[in-house]
mmCIF file of C-alpha atoms and ligand atoms in Angstrom:
data_model
loop_
_atom_site.group_PDB
_atom_site.id
_atom_site.type_symbol
_atom_site.label_atom_id
_atom_site.label_comp_id
_atom_site.label_asym_id
_atom_site.label_seq_id
_atom_site.Cartn_x
_atom_site.Cartn_y
_atom_site.Cartn_z
ATOM 1 C CA MET A 536 -12.120 -15.965 16.498
ATOM 2 C CA LYS A 537 -13.000 -12.600 18.018
ATOM 3 C CA ASP A 538 -15.609 -10.389 16.388
ATOM 4 C CA HIS A 539 -13.749 -7.552 14.661
ATOM 5 C CA SER A 540 -16.630 -5.915 12.841
ATOM 6 C CA ASN A 541 -17.326 -2.179 13.068
ATOM 7 C CA LEU A 542 -13.944 -1.027 14.333
ATOM 8 C CA ASP A 543 -12.804 2.593 14.029
ATOM 9 C CA THR A 544 -9.852 2.987 11.654
ATOM 10 C CA ALA A 545 -7.413 3.728 14.492
ATOM 11 C CA THR A 546 -8.441 0.413 16.077
ATOM 12 C CA ALA A 547 -8.669 -1.537 12.836
ATOM 13 C CA VAL A 548 -5.026 -0.869 11.872
ATOM 14 C CA ILE A 549 -4.033 -2.667 15.101
ATOM 15 C CA HIS A 550 -6.598 -5.469 15.222
ATOM 16 C CA ALA A 551 -8.350 -6.180 11.909
ATOM 17 C CA GLY A 552 -7.482 -9.572 10.442
ATOM 18 C CA GLN A 553 -5.404 -10.533 13.449
ATOM 19 C CA HIS A 554 -6.255 -13.233 15.948
ATOM 20 C CA PRO A 555 -4.070 -14.745 18.701
ATOM 21 C CA ASP A 556 -2.009 -17.690 17.477
ATOM 22 C CA PRO A 557 -4.149 -20.792 18.162
ATOM 23 C CA THR A 558 -1.094 -22.972 18.985
ATOM 24 C CA PHE A 559 0.639 -20.980 21.749
ATOM 25 C CA GLY A 560 -1.491 -17.834 22.059
ATOM 26 C CA GLY A 561 1.164 -15.410 20.787
ATOM 27 C CA VAL A 562 -0.342 -11.912 20.560
ATOM 28 C CA SER A 563 1.751 -11.100 17.504
ATOM 29 C CA MET A 564 0.794 -13.056 14.393
ATOM 30 C CA PRO A 565 3.508 -15.725 13.883
ATOM 31 C CA ILE A 566 5.563 -15.839 10.702
ATOM 32 C CA TYR A 567 4.479 -19.020 8.903
ATOM 33 C CA GLN A 568 7.784 -19.330 7.066
ATOM 34 C CA SER A 569 6.798 -22.430 5.159
ATOM 35 C CA SER A 570 6.572 -22.786 1.400
ATOM 36 C CA THR A 571 4.112 -25.689 1.561
ATOM 37 C CA PHE A 572 1.487 -27.205 3.902
ATOM 38 C CA VAL A 573 0.858 -30.871 4.784
ATOM 39 C CA PHE A 574 -2.446 -32.550 3.852
ATOM 40 C CA LYS A 575 -3.707 -35.197 6.266
ATOM 41 C CA ASP A 576 -4.532 -37.483 3.340
ATOM 42 C CA ALA A 577 -4.966 -37.509 -0.442
ATOM 43 C CA ALA A 578 -8.668 -36.700 -0.195
ATOM 44 C CA GLN A 579 -7.914 -33.521 1.767
ATOM 45 C CA GLY A 580 -5.281 -32.448 -0.775
ATOM 46 C CA ALA A 581 -7.772 -32.981 -3.596
ATOM 47 C CA ALA A 582 -10.526 -31.142 -1.689
ATOM 48 C CA ARG A 583 -8.271 -28.114 -1.087
ATOM 49 C CA PHE A 584 -7.222 -27.942 -4.729
ATOM 50 C CA ALA A 585 -10.839 -28.228 -5.831
ATOM 51 C CA GLY A 586 -11.828 -25.444 -3.418
ATOM 52 C CA ARG A 587 -14.203 -27.735 -1.471
ATOM 53 C CA GLU A 588 -12.220 -27.277 1.732
ATOM 54 C CA ASP A 589 -10.592 -24.137 3.182
ATOM 55 C CA GLY A 590 -6.965 -24.402 4.210
ATOM 56 C CA TYR A 591 -3.483 -23.764 2.947
ATOM 57 C CA ILE A 592 -1.744 -25.541 0.064
ATOM 58 C CA TYR A 593 1.354 -23.653 -1.017
ATOM 59 C CA THR A 594 2.601 -20.171 -0.093
ATOM 60 C CA ARG A 595 2.332 -18.696 -3.599
ATOM 61 C CA ILE A 596 -1.381 -19.555 -3.432
ATOM 62 C CA GLY A 597 -1.895 -18.457 0.176
ATOM 63 C CA ASN A 598 -0.156 -18.195 3.557
ATOM 64 C CA PRO A 599 -1.591 -17.500 7.046
ATOM 65 C CA THR A 600 0.712 -14.541 7.825
ATOM 66 C CA THR A 601 0.062 -13.002 4.436
ATOM 67 C CA LYS A 602 -3.681 -13.620 4.831
ATOM 68 C CA ALA A 603 -3.701 -11.700 8.146
ATOM 69 C CA PHE A 604 -2.103 -8.725 6.380
ATOM 70 C CA GLU A 605 -4.486 -9.017 3.408
ATOM 71 C CA ASP A 606 -7.517 -9.124 5.719
ATOM 72 C CA ASN A 607 -6.255 -6.089 7.605
ATOM 73 C CA ILE A 608 -5.940 -3.933 4.474
ATOM 74 C CA ALA A 609 -9.213 -5.227 2.989
ATOM 75 C CA TYR A 610 -10.909 -4.080 6.205
ATOM 76 C CA LEU A 611 -9.250 -0.649 6.050
ATOM 77 C CA GLU A 612 -10.211 -0.204 2.384
ATOM 78 C CA HIS A 613 -13.756 -1.594 2.748
ATOM 79 C CA GLY A 614 -13.251 -4.144 -0.027
ATOM 80 C CA TYR A 615 -14.065 -7.791 -0.686
ATOM 81 C CA GLY A 616 -10.556 -9.078 0.163
ATOM 82 C CA GLY A 617 -6.858 -8.300 -0.054
ATOM 83 C CA LEU A 618 -4.140 -9.656 -2.349
ATOM 84 C CA ALA A 619 -0.613 -8.950 -1.131
ATOM 85 C CA THR A 620 2.162 -8.689 -3.705
ATOM 86 C CA ALA A 621 5.963 -8.616 -3.707
ATOM 87 C CA THR A 622 6.085 -4.892 -4.588
ATOM 88 C CA GLY A 623 3.742 -2.114 -5.661
ATOM 89 C CA MET A 624 4.808 -2.705 -9.260
ATOM 90 C CA ALA A 625 3.929 -6.412 -8.888
ATOM 91 C CA ALA A 626 0.448 -5.269 -7.827
ATOM 92 C CA LEU A 627 0.108 -3.149 -10.959
ATOM 93 C CA SER A 628 1.414 -5.820 -13.349
ATOM 94 C CA THR A 629 -0.900 -8.398 -11.714
ATOM 95 C CA LEU A 630 -3.838 -6.041 -12.264
ATOM 96 C CA LEU A 631 -2.962 -5.242 -15.862
ATOM 97 C CA MET A 632 -2.511 -8.931 -16.704
ATOM 98 C CA ALA A 633 -5.907 -9.655 -15.185
ATOM 99 C CA LEU A 634 -7.827 -6.773 -16.747
ATOM 100 C CA LEU A 635 -6.356 -6.134 -20.215
ATOM 101 C CA ASP A 636 -6.929 -8.234 -23.318
ATOM 102 C CA LYS A 637 -4.875 -8.115 -26.473
ATOM 103 C CA ASP A 638 -5.550 -4.783 -28.253
ATOM 104 C CA ALA A 639 -7.350 -3.323 -25.229
ATOM 105 C CA HIS A 640 -7.009 0.394 -24.430
ATOM 106 C CA ILE A 641 -6.126 1.905 -21.057
ATOM 107 C CA ILE A 642 -6.394 5.508 -19.862
ATOM 108 C CA GLY A 643 -4.115 6.627 -17.027
ATOM 109 C CA THR A 644 -3.054 9.693 -15.071
ATOM 110 C CA ASP A 645 -0.175 11.403 -16.883
ATOM 111 C CA ALA A 646 1.665 12.221 -13.644
ATOM 112 C CA VAL A 647 1.720 8.674 -12.266
ATOM 113 C CA TYR A 648 4.796 7.138 -10.675
ATOM 114 C CA GLY A 649 7.152 6.870 -13.718
ATOM 115 C CA PRO A 650 7.502 3.054 -13.936
ATOM 116 C CA SER A 651 3.694 2.615 -13.633
ATOM 117 C CA ARG A 652 3.398 4.453 -16.927
ATOM 118 C CA MET A 653 6.429 2.897 -18.598
ATOM 119 C CA LEU A 654 5.212 -0.638 -17.754
ATOM 120 C CA VAL A 655 2.298 -0.055 -20.142
ATOM 121 C CA GLU A 656 4.113 2.021 -22.744
ATOM 122 C CA VAL A 657 7.146 -0.290 -22.996
ATOM 123 C CA PHE A 658 5.852 -3.778 -22.174
ATOM 124 C CA PHE A 659 2.053 -4.073 -22.505
ATOM 125 C CA ALA A 660 2.285 -2.155 -25.799
ATOM 126 C CA LYS A 661 4.276 -5.130 -27.155
ATOM 127 C CA PHE A 662 1.066 -7.180 -26.909
ATOM 128 C CA GLY A 663 -1.003 -4.596 -28.738
ATOM 129 C CA VAL A 664 -2.277 -2.678 -25.701
ATOM 130 C CA GLU A 665 -3.092 0.937 -26.564
ATOM 131 C CA TYR A 666 -2.864 3.765 -24.038
ATOM 132 C CA ASP A 667 -3.524 7.423 -23.318
ATOM 133 C CA TYR A 668 -1.997 9.169 -20.333
ATOM 134 C CA VAL A 669 -3.851 12.388 -19.633
ATOM 135 C CA ASP A 670 -4.475 14.904 -16.869
ATOM 136 C CA THR A 671 -7.177 12.908 -15.063
ATOM 137 C CA SER A 672 -8.033 15.910 -12.866
ATOM 138 C CA ASP A 673 -9.760 17.117 -16.061
ATOM 139 C CA LEU A 674 -12.812 14.912 -16.713
ATOM 140 C CA ASP A 675 -13.180 16.206 -20.285
ATOM 141 C CA ALA A 676 -9.616 15.076 -21.039
ATOM 142 C CA ILE A 677 -10.602 11.537 -19.969
ATOM 143 C CA LYS A 678 -13.871 11.649 -21.937
ATOM 144 C CA ALA A 679 -12.012 12.686 -25.078
ATOM 145 C CA CYS A 680 -9.895 9.508 -25.019
ATOM 146 C CA ILE A 681 -12.569 6.900 -24.366
ATOM 147 C CA ARG A 682 -12.702 4.358 -27.193
ATOM 148 C CA PRO A 683 -14.840 1.252 -27.777
ATOM 149 C CA ASN A 684 -11.886 -0.908 -26.641
ATOM 150 C CA THR A 685 -11.142 1.066 -23.434
ATOM 151 C CA ARG A 686 -11.083 -1.490 -20.623
ATOM 152 C CA VAL A 687 -9.384 0.298 -17.719
ATOM 153 C CA LEU A 688 -9.247 3.795 -16.238
ATOM 154 C CA PHE A 689 -6.291 4.004 -13.897
ATOM 155 C CA VAL A 690 -5.929 7.034 -11.642
ATOM 156 C CA GLU A 691 -3.272 7.935 -9.113
ATOM 157 C CA THR A 692 -4.571 10.563 -6.695
ATOM 158 C CA PRO A 693 -2.818 12.469 -5.235
ATOM 159 C CA ALA A 694 -0.463 11.901 -8.146
ATOM 160 C CA ASN A 695 3.247 11.303 -7.834
ATOM 161 C CA PRO A 696 4.972 13.762 -7.806
ATOM 162 C CA THR A 697 2.770 16.719 -8.830
ATOM 163 C CA MET A 698 0.128 16.235 -6.079
ATOM 164 C CA SER A 699 -2.573 16.753 -8.688
ATOM 165 C CA ILE A 700 -5.952 15.373 -7.540
ATOM 166 C CA SER A 701 -8.551 13.551 -9.623
ATOM 167 C CA ASP A 702 -12.241 13.420 -8.719
ATOM 168 C CA ILE A 703 -12.718 9.753 -7.785
ATOM 169 C CA ARG A 704 -16.525 9.845 -7.725
ATOM 170 C CA ALA A 705 -16.787 11.565 -11.113
ATOM 171 C CA CYS A 706 -14.187 9.219 -12.662
ATOM 172 C CA ALA A 707 -16.108 6.193 -11.343
ATOM 173 C CA GLU A 708 -19.383 7.447 -12.845
ATOM 174 C CA LEU A 709 -17.773 8.153 -16.196
ATOM 175 C CA ALA A 710 -15.966 4.799 -16.291
ATOM 176 C CA HIS A 711 -19.095 2.852 -15.390
ATOM 177 C CA GLU A 712 -21.218 4.650 -18.009
ATOM 178 C CA HIS A 713 -18.826 3.109 -20.550
ATOM 179 C CA GLY A 714 -18.389 -0.318 -18.941
ATOM 180 C CA ILE A 715 -14.778 0.498 -17.982
ATOM 181 C CA THR A 716 -13.079 -0.915 -14.864
ATOM 182 C CA PHE A 717 -11.847 1.915 -12.645
ATOM 183 C CA MET A 718 -8.827 1.469 -10.391
ATOM 184 C CA VAL A 719 -7.043 3.861 -8.049
ATOM 185 C CA ASP A 720 -3.463 3.887 -6.797
ATOM 186 C CA ASN A 721 -4.069 5.059 -3.211
ATOM 187 C CA THR A 722 -0.425 4.992 -2.120
ATOM 188 C CA PHE A 723 -0.075 8.728 -1.417
ATOM 189 C CA ALA A 724 -3.219 9.019 0.732
ATOM 190 C CA SER A 725 -3.160 5.602 2.457
ATOM 191 C CA PRO A 726 -6.445 4.110 3.692
ATOM 192 C CA ILE A 727 -6.319 6.521 6.629
ATOM 193 C CA LEU A 728 -7.011 9.543 4.428
ATOM 194 C CA GLN A 729 -8.947 8.159 1.459
ATOM 195 C CA ASN A 730 -11.102 5.134 0.612
ATOM 196 C CA PRO A 731 -11.613 5.068 -3.184
ATOM 197 C CA LEU A 732 -13.961 2.036 -3.086
ATOM 198 C CA ASP A 733 -16.434 4.087 -1.023
ATOM 199 C CA LEU A 734 -16.362 6.717 -3.785
ATOM 200 C CA GLY A 735 -17.158 4.235 -6.567
ATOM 201 C CA ALA A 736 -13.799 2.748 -7.601
ATOM 202 C CA ASP A 737 -13.751 -0.964 -8.493
ATOM 203 C CA ILE A 738 -10.212 -1.666 -7.325
ATOM 204 C CA VAL A 739 -7.752 0.094 -5.031
ATOM 205 C CA TYR A 740 -4.075 -0.743 -4.729
ATOM 206 C CA HIS A 741 -1.020 0.435 -2.807
ATOM 207 C CA SER A 742 2.701 0.315 -2.794
ATOM 208 C CA VAL A 743 2.980 -1.125 0.752
ATOM 209 C CA THR A 744 6.624 -0.005 0.636
ATOM 210 C CA LYS A 745 5.345 3.463 1.525
ATOM 211 C CA PHE A 746 2.906 4.526 4.279
ATOM 212 C CA ILE A 747 1.388 1.124 5.050
ATOM 213 C CA ASN A 748 4.710 -0.387 6.087
ATOM 214 C CA GLY A 749 6.152 2.985 7.047
ATOM 215 C CA HIS A 750 9.620 1.918 8.189
ATOM 216 C CA SER A 751 11.533 1.986 4.866
ATOM 217 C CA ASP A 752 12.639 -1.615 5.409
ATOM 218 C CA ILE A 753 10.585 -3.680 2.925
ATOM 219 C CA CYS A 754 9.023 -3.373 -0.503
ATOM 220 C CA GLY A 755 5.483 -4.674 -0.974
ATOM 221 C CA GLY A 756 2.132 -4.115 -2.620
ATOM 222 C CA VAL A 757 -1.523 -4.875 -1.972
ATOM 223 C CA ILE A 758 -4.664 -4.955 -4.114
ATOM 224 C CA VAL A 759 -8.216 -4.649 -2.767
ATOM 225 C CA PRO A 760 -11.074 -5.263 -5.238
ATOM 226 C CA LYS A 761 -14.628 -4.377 -4.371
ATOM 227 C CA THR A 762 -16.306 -7.579 -5.567
ATOM 228 C CA LYS A 763 -15.716 -11.329 -5.349
ATOM 229 C CA GLU A 764 -15.783 -11.550 -9.142
ATOM 230 C CA LEU A 765 -12.866 -9.120 -9.508
ATOM 231 C CA PHE A 766 -11.068 -10.689 -6.542
ATOM 232 C CA ASP A 767 -11.164 -14.168 -8.148
ATOM 233 C CA GLN A 768 -9.999 -12.851 -11.522
ATOM 234 C CA ILE A 769 -7.074 -10.904 -9.996
ATOM 235 C CA LYS A 770 -6.126 -13.705 -7.580
ATOM 236 C CA LYS A 771 -5.727 -16.058 -10.544
ATOM 237 C CA SER A 772 -3.432 -13.551 -12.253
ATOM 238 C CA LEU A 773 -1.369 -13.235 -9.042
ATOM 239 C CA VAL A 774 -1.072 -16.969 -8.427
ATOM 240 C CA TYR A 775 -0.029 -17.602 -12.032
ATOM 241 C CA ASN A 776 2.416 -14.714 -12.400
ATOM 242 C CA GLY A 777 3.839 -15.427 -8.959
ATOM 243 C CA GLY A 778 4.451 -11.901 -7.642
ATOM 244 C CA THR A 779 3.162 -12.801 -4.186
ATOM 245 C CA MET A 780 4.296 -11.392 -0.848
ATOM 246 C CA ASP A 781 6.652 -13.503 1.256
ATOM 247 C CA PRO A 782 5.544 -14.473 4.844
ATOM 248 C CA HIS A 783 8.376 -12.587 6.556
ATOM 249 C CA GLN A 784 7.627 -9.514 4.450
ATOM 250 C CA SER A 785 3.932 -9.883 5.375
ATOM 251 C CA TRP A 786 4.810 -9.982 9.073
ATOM 252 C CA LEU A 787 6.859 -6.778 8.769
ATOM 253 C CA ALA A 788 4.016 -5.133 6.847
ATOM 254 C CA LEU A 789 1.561 -6.209 9.573
ATOM 255 C CA ARG A 790 3.838 -4.784 12.239
ATOM 256 C CA GLY A 791 4.154 -1.554 10.262
ATOM 257 C CA VAL A 792 0.444 -1.075 9.641
ATOM 258 C CA LYS A 793 -0.333 -1.089 13.371
ATOM 259 C CA SER A 794 1.128 2.430 13.662
ATOM 260 C CA LEU A 795 -0.267 3.706 10.335
ATOM 261 C CA ALA A 796 -2.891 6.007 11.845
ATOM 262 C CA LEU A 797 -0.407 7.517 14.319
ATOM 263 C CA ARG A 798 2.258 8.033 11.659
ATOM 264 C CA VAL A 799 -0.122 9.571 9.129
ATOM 265 C CA ASP A 800 -1.459 12.010 11.752
ATOM 266 C CA LYS A 801 1.986 13.116 12.897
ATOM 267 C CA SER A 802 3.594 13.449 9.467
ATOM 268 C CA GLN A 803 0.554 15.310 8.136
ATOM 269 C CA GLU A 804 0.631 17.761 11.054
ATOM 270 C CA ASN A 805 4.287 18.482 10.182
ATOM 271 C CA ALA A 806 3.567 18.758 6.439
ATOM 272 C CA ILE A 807 0.801 21.327 6.938
ATOM 273 C CA LYS A 808 3.238 23.575 8.838
ATOM 274 C CA LEU A 809 6.135 23.000 6.435
ATOM 275 C CA ALA A 810 3.984 23.747 3.379
ATOM 276 C CA LYS A 811 2.987 27.118 4.881
ATOM 277 C CA TYR A 812 6.585 27.855 5.840
ATOM 278 C CA LEU A 813 7.778 27.107 2.301
ATOM 279 C CA GLU A 814 4.963 29.045 0.612
ATOM 280 C CA GLU A 815 5.933 32.169 2.519
ATOM 281 C CA HIS A 816 9.681 31.814 1.926
ATOM 282 C CA SER A 817 11.244 34.429 -0.359
ATOM 283 C CA LYS A 818 13.369 31.876 -2.277
ATOM 284 C CA ILE A 819 10.447 29.559 -3.110
ATOM 285 C CA ALA A 820 8.600 30.087 -6.413
ATOM 286 C CA TRP A 821 5.652 27.743 -5.860
ATOM 287 C CA VAL A 822 4.397 24.975 -3.549
ATOM 288 C CA ASN A 823 1.890 22.276 -4.482
ATOM 289 C CA TYR A 824 0.228 20.752 -1.426
ATOM 290 C CA PRO A 825 -3.470 19.759 -1.190
ATOM 291 C CA GLY A 826 -3.697 21.399 2.255
ATOM 292 C CA LEU A 827 -2.950 24.879 0.891
ATOM 293 C CA PRO A 828 -5.766 27.004 -0.608
ATOM 294 C CA SER A 829 -3.393 27.670 -3.541
ATOM 295 C CA HIS A 830 -3.650 24.006 -4.634
ATOM 296 C CA PRO A 831 -5.809 23.820 -7.808
ATOM 297 C CA GLN A 832 -8.011 21.061 -6.330
ATOM 298 C CA TYR A 833 -8.023 22.275 -2.705
ATOM 299 C CA GLU A 834 -11.830 22.013 -2.383
ATOM 300 C CA LEU A 835 -11.962 18.573 -4.026
ATOM 301 C CA ALA A 836 -9.208 17.342 -1.691
ATOM 302 C CA LYS A 837 -11.305 18.429 1.298
ATOM 303 C CA GLN A 838 -14.304 16.516 -0.062
ATOM 304 C CA GLN A 839 -12.699 13.197 -0.925
ATOM 305 C CA MET A 840 -9.786 13.014 1.521
ATOM 306 C CA ARG A 841 -9.815 13.130 5.313
ATOM 307 C CA GLY A 842 -6.620 15.221 5.246
ATOM 308 C CA PRO A 843 -4.030 16.526 2.776
ATOM 309 C CA GLY A 844 -1.291 14.002 3.666
ATOM 310 C CA SER A 845 2.424 14.474 4.048
ATOM 311 C CA LEU A 846 3.797 14.706 0.505
ATOM 312 C CA LEU A 847 4.477 18.048 -1.073
ATOM 313 C CA CYS A 848 6.388 19.405 -4.015
ATOM 314 C CA PHE A 849 7.827 22.835 -4.687
ATOM 315 C CA GLY A 850 10.100 24.807 -6.990
ATOM 316 C CA LEU A 851 12.758 27.355 -6.112
ATOM 317 C CA LYS A 852 13.034 30.752 -7.802
ATOM 318 C CA GLY A 853 16.551 29.714 -8.857
ATOM 319 C CA GLY A 854 15.174 26.647 -10.712
ATOM 320 C CA PHE A 855 16.860 23.264 -10.655
ATOM 321 C CA ALA A 856 20.345 24.704 -9.963
ATOM 322 C CA ALA A 857 19.029 26.148 -6.688
ATOM 323 C CA GLY A 858 17.063 22.945 -5.984
ATOM 324 C CA GLU A 859 20.226 20.895 -6.388
ATOM 325 C CA ILE A 860 22.046 23.037 -3.806
ATOM 326 C CA LEU A 861 19.057 22.663 -1.496
ATOM 327 C CA ILE A 862 18.751 18.879 -1.695
ATOM 328 C CA ASN A 863 22.521 18.440 -1.364
ATOM 329 C CA SER A 864 22.512 20.620 1.759
ATOM 330 C CA MET A 865 19.784 18.867 3.756
ATOM 331 C CA ASN A 866 21.131 17.258 6.929
ATOM 332 C CA LEU A 867 18.069 15.555 8.388
ATOM 333 C CA ALA A 868 15.943 14.742 5.328
ATOM 334 C CA ALA A 869 17.752 12.018 3.407
ATOM 335 C CA LEU A 870 18.324 12.442 -0.323
ATOM 336 C CA ALA A 871 16.490 9.266 -1.317
ATOM 337 C CA VAL A 872 13.518 8.135 -3.373
ATOM 338 C CA SER A 873 10.466 6.449 -1.795
ATOM 339 C CA LEU A 874 8.091 8.071 0.669
ATOM 340 C CA GLY A 875 5.739 7.481 3.569
ATOM 341 C CA GLY A 876 8.374 6.376 6.099
ATOM 342 C CA LEU A 877 9.029 7.728 9.577
ATOM 343 C CA GLU A 878 12.002 9.644 8.223
ATOM 344 C CA SER A 879 11.755 12.653 5.899
ATOM 345 C CA LEU A 880 13.027 12.070 2.366
ATOM 346 C CA ILE A 881 13.755 14.590 -0.382
ATOM 347 C CA GLN A 882 14.307 13.884 -4.085
ATOM 348 C CA HIS A 883 14.321 15.331 -7.613
ATOM 349 C CA PRO A 884 11.755 13.377 -9.715
ATOM 350 C CA ALA A 885 12.877 14.580 -13.194
ATOM 351 C CA SER A 886 16.344 13.035 -12.697
ATOM 352 C CA MET A 887 15.304 10.205 -10.345
ATOM 353 C CA THR A 888 11.873 8.489 -10.017
ATOM 354 C CA HIS A 889 10.559 9.854 -13.321
ATOM 355 C CA ALA A 890 13.798 9.865 -15.324
ATOM 356 C CA GLY A 891 12.493 6.917 -17.400
ATOM 357 C CA VAL A 892 9.590 9.030 -18.727
ATOM 358 C CA PRO A 893 10.709 10.973 -21.847
ATOM 359 C CA ARG A 894 11.218 14.704 -21.118
ATOM 360 C CA GLU A 895 8.355 15.888 -23.359
ATOM 361 C CA LYS A 896 5.810 13.594 -21.648
ATOM 362 C CA ARG A 897 7.204 14.499 -18.238
ATOM 363 C CA GLU A 898 6.842 18.222 -18.848
ATOM 364 C CA GLN A 899 3.349 17.794 -20.279
ATOM 365 C CA ALA A 900 2.425 16.074 -17.002
ATOM 366 C CA GLY A 901 3.795 18.999 -14.952
ATOM 367 C CA ILE A 902 6.942 17.187 -13.805
ATOM 368 C CA THR A 903 9.219 20.135 -14.469
ATOM 369 C CA ASP A 904 12.972 20.204 -13.895
ATOM 370 C CA ASP A 905 12.649 22.568 -10.939
ATOM 371 C CA LEU A 906 10.242 20.265 -9.049
ATOM 372 C CA VAL A 907 11.567 18.996 -5.699
ATOM 373 C CA ARG A 908 9.485 16.461 -3.736
ATOM 374 C CA ILE A 909 9.523 16.024 0.033
ATOM 375 C CA SER A 910 8.008 13.153 1.966
ATOM 376 C CA VAL A 911 7.577 14.739 5.368
ATOM 377 C CA GLY A 912 8.335 12.316 8.184
ATOM 378 C CA CYS A 913 7.548 12.077 11.883
ATOM 379 C CA GLU A 914 10.570 13.958 13.269
ATOM 380 C CA SER A 915 9.894 17.103 15.313
ATOM 381 C CA TYR A 916 8.607 19.972 13.170
ATOM 382 C CA GLU A 917 11.183 22.353 14.654
ATOM 383 C CA ASP A 918 14.039 20.113 13.497
ATOM 384 C CA GLN A 919 12.486 19.693 10.038
ATOM 385 C CA ARG A 920 12.047 23.451 9.590
ATOM 386 C CA ALA A 921 15.556 24.188 10.881
ATOM 387 C CA ASP A 922 16.936 21.663 8.384
ATOM 388 C CA LEU A 923 15.151 23.345 5.463
ATOM 389 C CA GLU A 924 16.144 26.792 6.701
ATOM 390 C CA GLN A 925 19.869 26.024 6.868
ATOM 391 C CA ALA A 926 19.680 24.438 3.379
ATOM 392 C CA LEU A 927 17.739 27.409 1.944
ATOM 393 C CA ASN A 928 20.356 29.757 3.433
ATOM 394 C CA LYS A 929 22.938 28.097 1.170
ATOM 395 C CA VAL A 930 20.885 28.918 -1.955
ATOM 396 C CA ASP A 931 21.684 32.293 -3.604
HETATM 397 C C1 PLP B 803 2.388 6.070 -6.177
HETATM 398 C C2 PLP B 803 3.236 4.866 -6.365
HETATM 399 N N1 PLP B 803 2.683 3.740 -6.844
HETATM 400 C C3 PLP B 803 3.404 2.617 -7.041
HETATM 401 C C4 PLP B 803 4.759 2.578 -6.762
HETATM 402 C C5 PLP B 803 5.537 1.314 -7.009
HETATM 403 O O1 PLP B 803 5.733 0.668 -5.805
HETATM 404 P P1 PLP B 803 7.000 -0.272 -5.468
HETATM 405 O O2 PLP B 803 8.215 0.589 -5.504
HETATM 406 O O3 PLP B 803 6.666 -0.827 -4.121
HETATM 407 O O4 PLP B 803 7.056 -1.328 -6.516
HETATM 408 C C6 PLP B 803 5.380 3.727 -6.249
HETATM 409 C C7 PLP B 803 6.826 3.710 -5.927
HETATM 410 O O5 PLP B 803 7.417 4.738 -5.654
HETATM 411 C C8 PLP B 803 4.602 4.892 -6.052
HETATM 412 O O6 PLP B 803 5.140 6.032 -5.588
#
């Protein structure tokens, strides 16, 4: 195996965790599309199950293609190891099953991806789990909810869809003072722009469906804990609940991640220009983008992120009625949920991704009816701006 230590991020996305196929020398990691692996004899089978010998057993427990992807992301996130999951939601449910006990309490960001919140409020609550979803950009709001049974602090930053930013370092210190495990959903930033483990988080996870894969052709998730102890605990939860990533999916994710640095750079460059264009437009009421000085946590974003990313949200002066005309009139940006792909996507969270969150909770979290979210893609900026301009021209 080649030495892949100390690679720059732009190199690591292409090489980390990947080694030429030992059988035929293929440069691209092969897809080990096999559900199970042969033991040479009974003693070897027993040794692998007992953990005395490395090697593969069964794809739900581990697979070479999936392992290459897991190693790649663990390298990018500076963690102990990676655990790839079927979807981002499978990553979250795996984590919650591993970390919460009956009657435990969890604190989360109020503006998280809707189903991430509803998973706790609808399902984990059935087993006695208690929760508080608060504005985690406000440390005092977190402090006020800490209880003796608080086990997990769960922050999404930047948050979906408001782009609100929480202070990862301060959250980690607060959580650790109280013996609480601190995890970060890093989907919006990707490992190119933010490494929560370096800022004190215990666990980072992603919806791979988004930037990491980047081609809007698979769903997936990945978890990277900081320590072996957490890794072993979460791996057990994943192997037992079975939400693992499939080998073909892992191969597509590996192929996608190779261009992650290039895609993040290009889409961010476009987003910075589009955010300024929108902020100056007479029909736009407000824009929330961490790269604009008007963003409430602009300075914090500069400290903990290597760039503001390519997601932004805004409201039109004409409210949702005007927003509806706008999103229906876009030619290039597709009216679709999801984000982080090569193509620009536009959507209305209150009636789409966050429709499952009751209106009162949604509004408290800043997910207002006029909020429109854009995931800026890698098309040419001129075409993106022209698309928005022709759509804005249709708004009264
Ligand atoms: C920030 C964030 N986390 C998690 C998820 C869930 O990921 P998946 O759709 O891959 O299950 C999403 C999906 O949109 C998301 O935006």
